[in-house]
Amino acid sequence: MESFLAGCRAALQDHVQRGRPVHVVLGNEACDLDSMVSALVLAYFLAKTTPDSTAAFVPVLNVPRADFPLRTESTFLLLQQHISEKVLIFRDEIDLAGLHKAGILSLTLVDHHVLPSKDVALEAAVVEVMDHRPLEWERPPPCRVTAELVGSCATLVTERLLQAPVPTLDGQIAALLYGTILLDCVNMAVEAAKATPRDALCVSQLEAAFSELQPRNRVFDALQRAKFDVSGLTTEQMLRKDLKSLTRKKATVAISALYTSLQDFLHRPGLEQELDAFCHQKGFDLLIAMAISFGDHKKPFRQLAVYSQHAEFQEAVCQALERCSNPSLGLTRLETPYSTVRAYQQGNSGASRKKVLPIVREFLHQWAGPSSSTMQPALTSCVPPTRVDPQGADPSGAAKETPKPPRLGEEAAEEEGPLPPTPMNSLVDECPLHQGLPDVPPEVIFERVNRIAIDRSSGRRNSPEK
């Protein structure tokens, strides 16, 4: 696998220069472990099983290279399998529009099947789709479509390799697929309701064919820890890992999820300067950091910090959060080392970011803004109407108060969508805890919540409610 990947960049450059066909296997914009492994392995498989093709088969990870370190479970598995990130090709390193305009692009989509509006011009280049979500539209022949409701897209890739007359599976590829399916299917736990019989069969077949695979629990636990390990990230990366924002005429507020205790975060060296630089660079007037970690008996607890250089605005936001009763956040003040940061213990562990976003949105709707010009520099970069952006403030300033209906498969300008930029399978965007803490492992809660988000986004398009 690594030799194939190492040769992809040179093959791409050669084919572009010669005007020869390029077949790109493109993962989704979330670029989670499932998307990454499916793209890498399927491109390798196509290259090995279509010897009569004149195309260069190139897997492309659908994020900028700078964002890849945020996918900590993906970087962990690659390191474990001795695959260097240097050999990977990312979305900002290939001109898909230029290849299509030159008439040399063929496109296979894995772990998604609808291109976002920015890529609509590439639709004619799509020759194959492999996804494990319900189809939002039918692609006519000759496009080959594989869409099956299984727990992991890697299951569909594994089936393809197992059924092929040409053997392409080896220990390294098996380990990539095996770990991905286990993580997606919550270690095949029945209570998670994620794995299907086809997922289970693929896992069993891989285990039977490759005795060197590690035990399931060991593989799953290592990947699950890696997914939420932010120890190797910079402060800026930690804040971008799971970030949403709200914008009004008067201000822009960012809300980041942190996968560490607030105390550890607040005692990072040079934090105040890094927070100031982050907000200045992104055009944020205020940042809310929502920390989630696990205490005794692996029960989740939440903490919250509010940072701003604008004291009047910070005070107003904090008052809104403290006084809110629907829901009540149960905030208790904590000591902080910085005057620009106000910290809280959050008593209501069921109040996820999805619950906090409406509180902030309503506050921004009613807030008249400062009488002075203390926030004027930030205001010049703000978008007038309310907007929620899963990756931060909208750089184009083109958001609308009443957004146009999204193109099929494209998420609306709201805080929920089918493809969050960094899929966490976490308690961030929806949380069942308001009904009381379920007696299930934390990883099961993570996966159930992720499924809720996916089902709701699908139901929003396909049915009144799921």
XYZ file of C-alpha atoms in Angstrom:
466
model
C 0.000 0.000 0.000
C 2.673 2.552 0.955
C 4.589 1.994 -2.306
C 1.392 2.582 -4.277
C 0.635 5.750 -2.333
C 4.226 6.974 -2.672
C 3.914 6.737 -6.457
C 0.550 8.484 -6.761
C 1.875 12.040 -6.774
C 4.422 11.354 -9.496
C 1.820 9.464 -11.538
C -0.611 12.368 -11.165
C 1.954 14.904 -12.331
C 2.969 12.727 -15.281
C -0.613 12.199 -16.431
C -1.456 15.879 -16.098
C 1.558 16.871 -18.180
C 0.755 14.282 -20.838
C -3.000 14.897 -20.800
C -3.674 11.269 -19.878
C -6.677 10.074 -17.788
C -6.715 10.573 -14.025
C -9.144 8.542 -11.905
C -9.597 10.176 -8.501
C -11.160 8.295 -5.581
C -12.541 11.050 -3.360
C -13.657 10.695 0.256
C -16.164 12.985 1.909
C -15.530 16.425 3.368
C -15.520 15.089 6.920
C -12.449 13.001 6.120
C -13.055 10.732 9.071
C -11.338 7.361 9.397
C -13.979 5.561 7.327
C -13.732 8.062 4.489
C -9.933 8.056 4.495
C -9.430 4.287 4.596
C -12.166 3.653 2.028
C -10.572 6.109 -0.410
C -7.044 4.764 0.042
C -7.944 1.091 -0.205
C -10.423 1.415 -3.076
C -7.947 3.430 -5.159
C -5.303 0.762 -4.516
C -7.770 -1.973 -5.469
C -8.765 -0.249 -8.715
C -5.135 0.278 -9.654
C -4.354 -3.416 -9.091
C -7.443 -4.866 -10.778
C -7.731 -2.733 -13.927
C -4.407 -3.365 -15.674
C -5.825 -2.434 -19.081
C -6.698 1.085 -17.874
C -4.511 3.978 -18.995
C -5.619 6.070 -16.005
C -3.639 6.968 -12.917
C -5.670 5.979 -9.851
C -5.269 8.599 -7.134
C -6.932 8.643 -3.685
C -7.672 12.174 -2.469
C -8.492 13.109 1.119
C -11.154 15.798 0.946
C -9.638 18.298 3.421
C -6.691 20.691 3.262
C -3.467 19.106 4.468
C -3.327 21.575 7.368
C -6.604 20.183 8.738
C -5.587 16.531 8.712
C -3.893 16.533 12.159
C -7.340 17.219 13.623
C -8.374 13.691 12.571
C -6.417 12.122 15.392
C -7.770 8.591 14.978
C -6.744 8.660 11.312
C -3.236 9.892 12.002
C -2.915 7.250 14.727
C -3.887 4.346 12.463
C -1.611 5.499 9.654
C 1.312 5.742 12.055
C 0.502 2.320 13.432
C 0.529 0.857 9.907
C 3.721 2.681 8.920
C 2.091 4.878 6.277
C 3.554 8.368 6.146
C 1.242 11.368 5.793
C 3.748 12.735 3.288
C 2.588 10.271 0.627
C -1.065 11.308 0.906
C -2.718 13.756 -1.485
C -5.153 16.284 -0.027
C -7.863 18.378 -1.623
C -5.792 21.561 -1.699
C -3.024 19.737 -3.564
C -4.987 18.748 -6.666
C -6.953 20.852 -9.144
C -10.009 18.707 -9.781
C -11.787 21.467 -11.703
C -8.758 21.883 -13.947
C -8.542 18.137 -14.590
C -12.225 18.037 -15.455
C -11.945 21.047 -17.738
C -9.067 19.295 -19.498
C -11.327 16.286 -20.038
C -9.091 13.794 -18.225
C -10.924 13.374 -14.879
C -12.942 10.389 -13.734
C -14.305 10.497 -10.204
C -15.286 7.784 -7.741
C -17.030 8.971 -4.578
C -16.626 6.921 -1.405
C -18.499 7.425 1.869
C -20.687 10.035 0.187
C -22.635 10.253 -3.027
C -23.659 13.884 -3.509
C -21.150 16.592 -4.249
C -21.601 19.966 -2.491
C -22.570 23.007 -4.555
C -18.963 24.185 -4.836
C -18.167 20.966 -6.718
C -21.311 20.794 -8.844
C -19.257 21.228 -12.021
C -17.594 17.869 -11.302
C -20.854 15.891 -11.433
C -20.323 14.821 -15.025
C -17.011 13.226 -14.057
C -18.556 10.860 -11.477
C -18.335 7.280 -12.746
C -18.836 5.346 -9.508
C -20.327 5.816 -6.047
C -19.839 3.689 -2.943
C -21.730 4.811 0.155
C -23.494 3.413 3.206
C -26.146 6.129 3.462
C -29.615 6.217 1.892
C -29.453 7.558 -1.649
C -30.713 11.103 -2.086
C -30.919 10.736 -5.824
C -30.485 8.009 -8.389
C -27.500 8.310 -10.701
C -28.259 6.926 -14.157
C -26.006 4.402 -15.919
C -23.219 4.065 -16.750
C -22.370 5.311 -13.235
C -21.829 2.314 -10.978
C -23.644 2.754 -7.662
C -23.111 0.721 -4.497
C -25.298 2.058 -1.693
C -25.980 -0.303 1.196
C -27.117 0.530 4.722
C -24.248 -0.988 6.653
C -22.385 0.385 9.642
C -19.214 1.346 7.787
C -18.344 2.173 4.206
C -15.175 0.157 4.816
C -17.436 -2.907 4.979
C -18.470 -2.340 1.361
C -14.829 -1.911 0.357
C -13.893 -5.101 2.212
C -16.639 -7.030 0.436
C -15.375 -5.754 -2.907
C -11.862 -6.961 -2.168
C -12.975 -10.316 -0.782
C -15.159 -11.042 -3.810
C -12.608 -10.005 -6.431
C -10.890 -12.743 -8.465
C -7.609 -10.864 -8.134
C -6.213 -11.045 -4.565
C -5.354 -7.599 -3.225
C -5.763 -8.014 0.520
C -2.653 -8.159 2.661
C -2.037 -7.762 6.379
C -1.632 -3.989 6.223
C -4.806 -3.379 4.217
C -6.710 -5.849 6.390
C -5.633 -3.949 9.516
C -6.803 -0.644 8.029
C -10.225 -2.043 7.121
C -10.560 -4.041 10.341
C -9.878 -1.084 12.628
C -12.182 1.186 10.658
C -15.137 -1.194 10.784
C -14.646 -1.818 14.499
C -14.535 1.911 15.284
C -17.548 2.717 13.112
C -19.559 -0.159 14.566
C -18.584 0.497 18.214
C -16.718 -2.785 18.493
C -19.814 -4.614 17.205
C -21.687 -3.834 20.448
C -25.323 -4.879 20.154
C -26.524 -2.021 22.364
C -25.007 0.525 19.977
C -27.316 -0.692 17.194
C -24.711 0.267 14.608
C -23.331 -3.003 13.222
C -25.219 -5.033 10.637
C -24.716 -8.737 9.864
C -22.605 -7.723 6.872
C -20.275 -5.675 9.072
C -19.948 -8.595 11.474
C -19.255 -11.027 8.641
C -16.497 -8.849 7.194
C -14.827 -8.545 10.583
C -14.973 -12.316 11.043
C -13.618 -12.964 7.551
C -10.694 -10.603 8.113
C -9.922 -12.276 11.428
C -10.015 -15.725 9.816
C -7.747 -14.702 6.938
C -5.223 -12.693 8.972
C -4.376 -14.240 12.306
C -1.919 -11.426 13.057
C -4.769 -8.937 13.584
C -4.938 -7.679 17.165
C -7.937 -8.593 19.365
C -11.024 -6.513 18.735
C -11.080 -4.831 22.134
C -7.465 -3.765 21.856
C -7.937 -2.314 18.371
C -11.153 -0.509 19.243
C -9.918 0.899 22.549
C -6.740 2.253 20.950
C -8.641 3.975 18.142
C -11.283 5.327 20.505
C -8.609 6.842 22.752
C -6.843 8.309 19.729
C -10.053 9.911 18.481
C -10.315 12.050 21.597
C -6.614 12.556 22.232
C -5.819 16.241 21.771
C -2.485 16.148 23.579
C -0.534 16.595 20.362
C -2.610 19.502 19.052
C -1.855 23.192 19.313
C -4.378 25.479 20.974
C -5.524 26.679 17.570
C -6.022 23.096 16.389
C -7.922 22.165 19.542
C -10.289 25.076 18.981
C -10.773 24.268 15.279
C -11.258 20.539 15.819
C -14.970 20.967 16.462
C -15.987 24.568 15.869
C -19.232 26.363 15.055
C -20.047 30.056 14.945
C -22.945 32.503 15.024
C -22.871 35.912 13.371
C -25.081 38.966 13.775
C -24.720 42.552 12.676
C -23.043 43.482 15.915
C -20.781 40.517 16.669
C -19.562 37.012 15.880
C -19.473 34.296 18.534
C -17.577 31.018 18.169
C -18.342 27.870 20.164
C -15.636 25.199 20.303
C -15.859 21.738 21.818
C -12.822 20.714 23.845
C -11.974 17.108 24.593
C -10.036 17.790 27.773
C -10.697 19.252 31.188
C -11.026 23.006 31.337
C -8.308 23.198 33.983
C -5.788 21.531 31.676
C -6.795 23.816 28.823
C -6.577 27.031 30.828
C -3.080 26.212 32.059
C -1.584 25.758 28.602
C 1.447 28.070 28.260
C 0.673 31.366 26.529
C -3.040 30.551 26.288
C -4.352 34.123 26.521
C -2.150 35.280 23.644
C -3.180 32.255 21.589
C -6.873 32.903 22.227
C -6.440 36.518 21.188
C -4.602 35.528 17.998
C -7.221 32.880 17.162
C -10.163 35.247 17.559
C -8.408 38.057 15.701
C -7.522 35.777 12.788
C -11.023 34.308 12.495
C -12.915 37.536 13.145
C -14.514 36.300 16.386
C -15.563 38.831 19.023
C -16.084 36.162 21.633
C -15.235 32.482 22.092
C -17.147 29.954 24.180
C -15.133 26.807 24.906
C -17.267 23.851 26.000
C -15.104 21.190 27.627
C -16.265 17.627 28.073
C -14.356 14.961 29.944
C -15.058 11.903 32.036
C -14.925 11.621 35.803
C -15.549 8.753 38.177
C -17.223 5.693 36.688
C -16.645 7.184 33.231
C -19.511 9.617 33.668
C -19.232 12.715 31.465
C -19.090 16.181 32.962
C -18.997 19.573 31.314
C -17.228 22.863 31.902
C -17.508 26.124 30.038
C -15.253 29.124 29.476
C -16.045 32.463 27.861
C -13.194 34.496 26.373
C -13.299 37.999 24.915
C -11.214 41.139 24.863
C -14.483 43.125 24.944
C -15.458 43.221 28.618
C -18.948 44.642 28.063
C -19.809 42.012 25.480
C -18.347 39.191 27.573
C -20.376 40.287 30.607
C -23.575 40.384 28.563
C -23.036 36.900 27.112
C -22.172 35.454 30.527
C -25.303 36.966 32.047
C -27.395 35.367 29.275
C -25.829 31.964 29.916
C -26.124 32.237 33.699
C -29.749 33.370 33.692
C -31.103 31.074 31.027
C -33.772 28.712 32.366
C -34.754 26.814 29.229
C -32.552 24.969 29.652
C -30.762 25.959 32.810
C -27.043 25.281 32.396
C -26.441 25.097 36.139
C -23.318 27.262 35.941
C -20.985 27.702 38.905
C -18.100 30.158 38.651
C -14.541 28.816 38.641
C -11.276 30.635 39.214
C -9.242 31.417 36.090
C -5.725 32.784 35.634
C -6.899 35.400 33.095
C -9.132 38.441 33.398
C -10.326 37.905 29.831
C -11.597 34.387 30.579
C -14.624 33.577 32.691
C -14.945 29.871 33.588
C -17.794 27.742 34.886
C -18.609 24.266 36.067
C -21.703 23.217 34.114
C -24.097 21.377 36.379
C -26.464 20.377 33.582
C -24.388 17.753 31.800
C -27.228 17.192 29.359
C -26.933 20.713 27.929
C -24.811 20.022 24.880
C -23.627 22.622 22.414
C -26.847 22.109 20.478
C -28.665 23.418 23.548
C -26.300 26.345 24.049
C -26.397 27.556 20.442
C -30.034 28.749 20.629
C -29.272 30.636 23.835
C -26.446 32.517 22.135
C -28.481 33.046 18.981
C -31.355 34.578 20.922
C -28.952 36.780 22.855
C -27.373 38.083 19.647
C -30.823 38.722 18.199
C -31.779 40.927 21.140
C -28.442 42.535 21.919
C -28.276 46.172 20.825
C -24.487 46.334 20.862
C -22.119 48.700 22.640
C -22.725 52.421 22.530
C -19.040 53.057 21.871
C -16.786 51.880 19.060
C -14.859 49.410 21.210
C -15.779 46.512 18.930
C -15.579 48.341 15.630
C -12.574 46.410 14.225
C -14.408 43.106 14.588
C -17.629 44.506 13.187
C -16.072 45.329 9.851
C -15.580 41.651 9.124
C -18.952 40.409 10.376
C -21.773 39.147 8.206
C -25.016 41.059 8.842
C -27.567 38.254 9.378
C -27.479 35.245 11.665
C -25.532 32.305 10.382
C -24.159 29.078 11.753
C -21.043 27.772 10.068
C -19.602 24.365 11.070
C -16.058 25.552 10.388
C -16.170 29.100 11.671
C -17.136 32.511 10.360
C -18.192 32.730 6.740
C -15.268 34.277 4.862
C -17.394 35.356 1.938
C -19.936 37.295 3.964
C -22.662 35.827 1.772
C -24.976 34.337 4.387
C -28.682 35.128 4.270
C -31.151 35.660 7.089
C -33.479 33.162 5.424
C -31.129 30.803 3.599
C -32.067 29.392 0.249
C -33.007 25.724 0.308
C -29.768 23.745 0.177
C -28.838 21.804 -2.888
C -29.563 18.110 -2.452
C -26.935 16.678 -0.180
C -25.658 20.050 0.990
C -26.265 21.011 4.592
C -28.231 24.130 5.338
C -26.723 27.042 7.225
C -27.651 25.542 10.571
C -25.770 23.958 13.398
C -26.653 20.422 12.360
C -25.737 18.672 9.131
C -24.956 15.246 7.730
C -21.235 15.857 7.426
C -19.738 17.835 10.296
C -16.191 18.916 9.566
C -14.757 16.750 12.266
C -17.040 13.828 13.079
C -16.648 13.123 16.750
C -19.412 10.580 17.479
C -19.569 12.597 20.652
C -21.830 14.347 23.097
C -21.215 17.745 21.536
C -24.160 18.347 19.238
C -26.881 16.215 20.782
C -27.101 14.497 24.090
C -29.456 11.926 25.586
C -28.344 12.832 29.096
C -31.303 15.106 29.823
C -33.260 11.892 30.349
C -30.719 10.741 32.912
C -27.390 9.024 32.482
C -27.774 5.723 30.601
C -25.921 2.747 31.968
C -23.941 2.110 28.809
C -20.268 2.645 27.980
C -19.280 6.167 26.854
C -18.323 4.970 23.380
C -21.844 3.653 22.868
C -23.270 7.067 23.757
C -20.907 8.699 21.283
C -22.023 6.442 18.438
C -25.723 6.702 19.242
C -25.534 10.476 19.157
C -23.717 10.440 15.841
C -26.453 8.206 14.402
C -29.129 10.618 15.675
C -27.480 13.463 13.723
C -27.223 11.367 10.555
C -30.793 10.068 10.801
C -32.206 13.531 11.422
C -30.369 15.037 8.481
C -31.580 12.202 6.239
C -35.083 12.465 7.597
C -35.136 16.194 6.985
C -34.753 15.480 3.286
C -36.481 12.135 2.829
C -39.318 11.957 5.356
C -41.179 14.072 7.885
C -39.269 12.512 10.769
C -37.244 9.391 11.571
